[in-house]
CSV table of C-alpha atoms in Angstrom, one decimal:
chain,number,residue,atom,x,y,z
A,1,MET,CA,0.1,0.0,-0.3
A,2,GLU,CA,1.0,3.9,-0.4
A,3,LYS,CA,1.4,5.9,2.8
A,4,THR,CA,2.7,9.5,3.2
A,5,LEU,CA,6.4,9.1,4.9
A,6,ILE,CA,5.0,11.3,7.6
A,7,ASP,CA,2.5,9.1,8.5
A,8,ILE,CA,4.0,5.5,9.1
A,9,PRO,CA,5.6,4.7,12.1
A,10,ARG,CA,9.5,5.5,13.3
A,11,GLY,CA,11.2,2.2,12.5
A,12,THR,CA,8.9,1.2,9.5
A,13,VAL,CA,10.9,-0.3,6.1
A,14,PHE,CA,9.6,1.3,2.9
A,15,ARG,CA,10.1,1.4,-0.9
A,16,PHE,CA,11.2,4.2,-2.7
A,17,CYS,CA,13.4,4.6,-5.4
A,18,GLY,CA,13.6,1.1,-6.1
A,19,MET,CA,15.2,0.3,-2.8
A,20,GLU,CA,14.4,-0.6,0.8
A,21,TRP,CA,14.5,1.8,3.6
A,22,ILE,CA,14.1,2.3,7.2
A,23,LEU,CA,12.6,5.4,8.9
A,24,LEU,CA,14.7,6.6,11.6
A,25,GLU,CA,13.0,10.0,12.5
A,26,HIS,CA,11.5,13.1,11.5
A,27,THR,CA,14.0,16.0,11.6
A,28,GLU,CA,13.6,19.7,12.6
A,29,GLN,CA,15.4,21.0,9.0
A,30,GLY,CA,11.6,19.4,7.6
A,31,GLY,CA,12.2,16.2,6.4
A,32,SER,CA,12.6,12.3,7.3
A,33,LEU,CA,15.8,10.7,7.9
A,34,ALA,CA,15.6,7.1,6.2
A,35,LEU,CA,18.7,4.3,6.2
A,36,SER,CA,19.0,2.0,3.4
A,37,LYS,CA,17.9,-1.7,5.1
A,38,ASP,CA,20.8,-3.1,3.0
A,39,ILE,CA,24.2,-2.7,2.1
A,40,VAL,CA,24.7,-1.4,-1.2
A,41,CYS,CA,27.8,-1.6,-2.0
A,42,ASN,CA,31.7,-2.1,-0.2
A,43,LYS,CA,33.9,0.7,-0.7
A,44,PRO,CA,36.7,2.8,1.4
A,45,PHE,CA,35.6,5.6,3.3
A,46,ASP,CA,38.3,7.5,1.5
A,47,GLU,CA,40.7,6.6,-0.7
A,48,ASP,CA,43.5,8.6,0.6
A,49,ASN,CA,42.8,7.5,3.9
A,50,CYS,CA,40.9,10.9,5.1
A,51,ASN,CA,38.5,10.4,8.1
A,52,ASN,CA,36.9,13.7,7.4
A,53,PHE,CA,33.3,12.5,5.7
A,54,ALA,CA,33.1,16.4,4.0
A,55,GLN,CA,36.5,15.8,2.0
A,56,SER,CA,35.8,12.1,1.8
A,57,SER,CA,35.3,9.8,-1.3
A,58,ILE,CA,32.4,8.4,0.1
A,59,ARG,CA,30.4,11.2,0.1
A,60,THR,CA,31.3,12.2,-3.7
A,61,TYR,CA,29.9,8.5,-4.3
A,62,LEU,CA,26.7,9.2,-2.5
A,63,ASN,CA,25.5,12.0,-4.1
A,64,GLY,CA,27.3,11.4,-7.5
A,65,GLU,CA,27.2,7.7,-8.6
A,66,PHE,CA,24.7,6.4,-6.3
A,67,ALA,CA,22.4,9.5,-6.3
A,68,GLU,CA,22.0,9.0,-10.4
A,69,SER,CA,21.6,5.6,-9.8
A,70,ILE,CA,18.4,5.8,-7.7
A,71,GLY,CA,17.2,8.9,-9.5
A,72,ALA,CA,17.6,11.4,-6.8
A,73,ASN,CA,16.3,14.5,-7.3
A,74,ALA,CA,16.1,18.3,-5.6
A,75,THR,CA,12.2,17.6,-4.8
A,76,ASP,CA,12.3,14.5,-3.0
A,77,PHE,CA,15.5,14.4,-1.5
A,78,LEU,CA,16.3,17.3,0.9
A,79,PRO,CA,19.7,18.7,2.0
A,80,TYR,CA,20.6,17.9,5.7
A,81,GLU,CA,23.0,19.6,7.8
A,82,LEU,CA,24.9,16.6,9.2
A,83,ASP,CA,27.1,17.5,12.8
A,84,LEU,CA,30.7,16.2,12.0
A,85,ILE,CA,32.0,15.9,15.7
A,86,ALA,CA,34.2,13.7,16.3
A,87,ASP,CA,34.1,10.9,19.0
A,88,ASP,CA,36.7,12.7,21.5
A,89,GLY,CA,35.0,15.7,21.0
A,90,THR,CA,37.3,17.6,18.3
A,91,THR,CA,35.3,18.4,14.9
A,92,TYR,CA,35.4,19.0,11.4
A,93,GLY,CA,32.2,21.3,11.3
A,94,LYS,CA,29.2,20.8,9.4
A,95,CYS,CA,28.4,19.6,5.8
A,96,LYS,CA,24.8,19.5,3.8
A,97,ASP,CA,23.9,17.0,1.6
A,98,PRO,CA,20.7,15.1,0.6
A,99,ILE,CA,22.8,11.6,0.7
A,100,LEU,CA,24.8,10.9,3.5
A,101,LEU,CA,26.1,8.6,5.9
A,102,LEU,CA,24.6,8.4,9.7
A,103,THR,CA,26.9,9.8,12.0
A,104,THR,CA,27.1,7.4,15.7
A,105,ASP,CA,24.8,10.0,17.7
A,106,ILE,CA,22.3,9.2,15.0
A,107,TYR,CA,23.0,5.7,15.3
A,108,ARG,CA,22.6,5.9,18.8
A,109,ARG,CA,19.3,7.4,19.0
A,110,ASN,CA,17.5,4.9,16.2
A,111,CYS,CA,19.8,1.4,17.2
A,112,ASP,CA,16.3,0.1,19.0
A,113,VAL,CA,15.4,0.0,14.9
A,114,ILE,CA,18.3,-1.0,13.5
A,115,GLU,CA,18.7,-4.6,13.1
A,116,PRO,CA,22.6,-5.9,12.9
A,117,ILE,CA,23.7,-7.5,9.6
A,118,ASP,CA,26.1,-9.6,8.5
A,119,ASN,CA,28.8,-7.3,7.4
A,120,TRP,CA,30.2,-3.9,9.2
A,121,TRP,CA,29.2,-0.3,7.8
A,122,TRP,CA,30.9,2.9,8.2
A,123,THR,CA,29.3,5.9,9.9
A,124,ALA,CA,30.3,9.3,9.3
A,125,THR,CA,31.9,10.1,12.6
A,126,ALA,CA,35.7,10.1,12.9
A,127,TYR,CA,37.2,9.0,16.1
A,128,SER,CA,39.4,12.4,16.2
A,129,ALA,CA,39.3,15.4,13.9
A,130,ASN,CA,43.0,15.7,15.3
A,131,ALA,CA,46.0,15.1,12.8
A,132,ALA,CA,47.5,12.2,14.9
A,133,HIS,CA,44.0,10.3,14.3
A,134,SER,CA,43.2,11.6,10.7
A,135,TYR,CA,42.9,8.3,9.2
A,136,ASP,CA,40.2,6.7,12.0
A,137,VAL,CA,36.7,6.1,11.3
A,138,ARG,CA,33.7,4.8,13.7
A,139,CYS,CA,31.9,1.7,12.0
A,140,VAL,CA,28.9,-0.3,12.8
A,141,TYR,CA,29.9,-4.1,13.5
A,142,THR,CA,27.7,-7.1,12.7
A,143,GLY,CA,26.6,-7.5,16.6
A,144,GLY,CA,25.7,-3.9,15.8
A,145,THR,CA,28.2,-2.5,18.4
A,146,LEU,CA,30.8,0.8,17.3
A,147,TYR,CA,34.2,0.6,16.7
A,148,GLY,CA,37.1,1.8,14.3
A,149,ASN,CA,38.6,1.0,11.1
A,150,TYR,CA,41.3,2.8,8.8
A,151,ALA,CA,39.4,4.7,6.5
A,152,TYR,CA,41.1,3.6,2.9
A,153,HIS,CA,39.7,-0.1,4.3
A,154,GLY,CA,37.8,-1.0,0.6
A,155,ASN,CA,35.7,-3.7,2.2
A,156,GLY,CA,33.6,-1.3,4.5
A,157,GLY,CA,30.0,-1.2,3.7
A,158,VAL,CA,28.0,1.5,2.7
A,159,ARG,CA,24.4,2.1,4.1
A,160,PRO,CA,23.1,5.7,2.7
A,161,LEU,CA,21.3,7.7,4.8
A,162,CYS,CA,18.9,10.0,3.0
A,163,HIS,CA,16.9,13.3,4.0
A,164,LEU,CA,13.3,12.5,2.7
A,165,ASN,CA,10.9,14.9,1.8
A,166,SER,CA,8.2,13.7,4.4
A,167,ASP,CA,5.2,14.3,2.0
A,168,ILE,CA,6.2,11.9,-0.4
A,169,LEU,CA,4.3,8.7,-1.0
A,170,VAL,CA,6.1,5.4,-0.1
A,171,GLU,CA,5.4,1.8,-0.4
A,172,VAL,CA,4.8,0.2,2.6
A,173,ASP,CA,3.4,-3.3,3.9
A,174,ARG,CA,0.3,-3.7,6.2
A,175,ILE,CA,0.8,-1.4,9.3
A,176,SER,CA,-0.4,-3.1,12.7
A,177,ASP,CA,-2.5,-1.0,14.5
A,178,ASP,CA,-2.2,-3.1,17.4
A,179,ILE,CA,-0.8,-1.5,20.9
A,180,SER,CA,0.5,-4.0,23.6
A,181,ALA,CA,-0.9,-3.5,26.9
A,182,ASN,CA,2.4,-2.4,28.7
A,183,ARG,CA,2.7,0.4,25.3
A,184,ALA,CA,-1.2,1.6,26.0
A,185,GLY,CA,-0.2,2.0,29.7
A,186,GLU,CA,2.8,4.4,28.9
A,187,ILE,CA,0.3,6.4,26.6
A,188,VAL,CA,-1.6,6.6,29.6
A,189,LYS,CA,1.2,7.6,32.0
A,190,GLU,CA,2.4,10.2,29.5
A,191,MET,CA,-0.6,12.0,29.2
A,192,PHE,CA,-1.0,12.5,33.2
A,193,GLU,CA,2.4,13.3,33.2
A,194,GLU,CA,1.7,16.1,31.1
A,195,CYS,CA,-1.9,17.0,33.2
A,196,PRO,CA,-1.9,19.6,35.8
A,197,LEU,CA,-4.5,17.2,37.5
A,198,LYS,CA,-2.7,15.5,39.9
A,199,ILE,CA,-4.7,12.1,41.1
A,200,ASP,CA,-3.0,9.1,43.1
A,201,GLU,CA,-1.3,5.7,42.3
A,202,LYS,CA,-5.0,3.7,43.0
A,203,GLN,CA,-7.1,6.3,40.5
A,204,PHE,CA,-3.9,6.3,38.0
A,205,ARG,CA,-4.5,2.0,38.1
A,206,ILE,CA,-8.4,2.6,37.8
A,207,VAL,CA,-7.7,4.8,34.8
A,208,VAL,CA,-5.2,2.4,33.2
A,209,ALA,CA,-7.0,-0.3,33.4
A,210,VAL,CA,-10.5,1.2,32.0
A,211,ALA,CA,-8.1,2.4,29.0
A,212,LEU,CA,-7.2,-1.3,28.5
A,213,LYS,CA,-10.6,-2.0,28.1
A,214,VAL,CA,-12.0,0.5,26.1
A,215,LEU,CA,-8.1,-0.6,23.9
A,216,GLU,CA,-9.2,-4.5,23.7
A,217,LYS,CA,-12.8,-3.6,22.7
A,218,GLU,CA,-11.7,-1.4,19.9
A,219,GLN,CA,-9.2,-3.9,18.4
A,220,GLU,CA,-12.2,-6.5,18.7
A,221,ASP,CA,-14.0,-4.6,16.9
A,222,ALA,CA,-11.5,-3.8,14.1
A,223,GLU,CA,-10.9,-7.2,13.6
A,224,VAL,CA,-14.7,-8.2,13.2
A,225,CYS,CA,-14.7,-5.5,10.6
A,226,GLU,CA,-11.6,-7.1,8.7
A,227,ASP,CA,-13.4,-10.4,8.5
């Protein structure tokens, strides 16, 4: 089915431009970040062993050959300002492109919806921007942990990160509307934390129980309608 990107849940796998992507987050820059579900190729981060993403050969590839291969255009693919702060707090500043690699900060925010895959892959984050460590780039290992590798290694996996227009239509499988009991309780709790009305624990438990009953009835009715 087709859905507008802004309307699908975080972590959803969708199809666009002939590829599968994972929706990571909607951004303050007016778009949505999506990571390729699989590695698209294996390449050095930089052929000259430089760990600055802004100057890397992989950046040139992503916004050149790769962008052309999937038919990326300026309407659907929006520039995103990437913070190139290194692991040790030094920085290469910022760069802006529609297609990038994710940083370790973006990875940590979204690792719960990024499943481990069979090969390691590059991030855009340097170990350090200091000259003594100008070759070391952070990577995601097969188990999902972060480690470092020389930028010139040619067997590193490339998983493009795109900043997409949130209003585009994408292809998704059926999205479940089911909500677990735990999540329902969390939603109710969040509502009351934001509400100025103060209630005690007993009253809170009663409200949660009632909310779960209502949710259960709605899901039963939905299943009947589907049948």
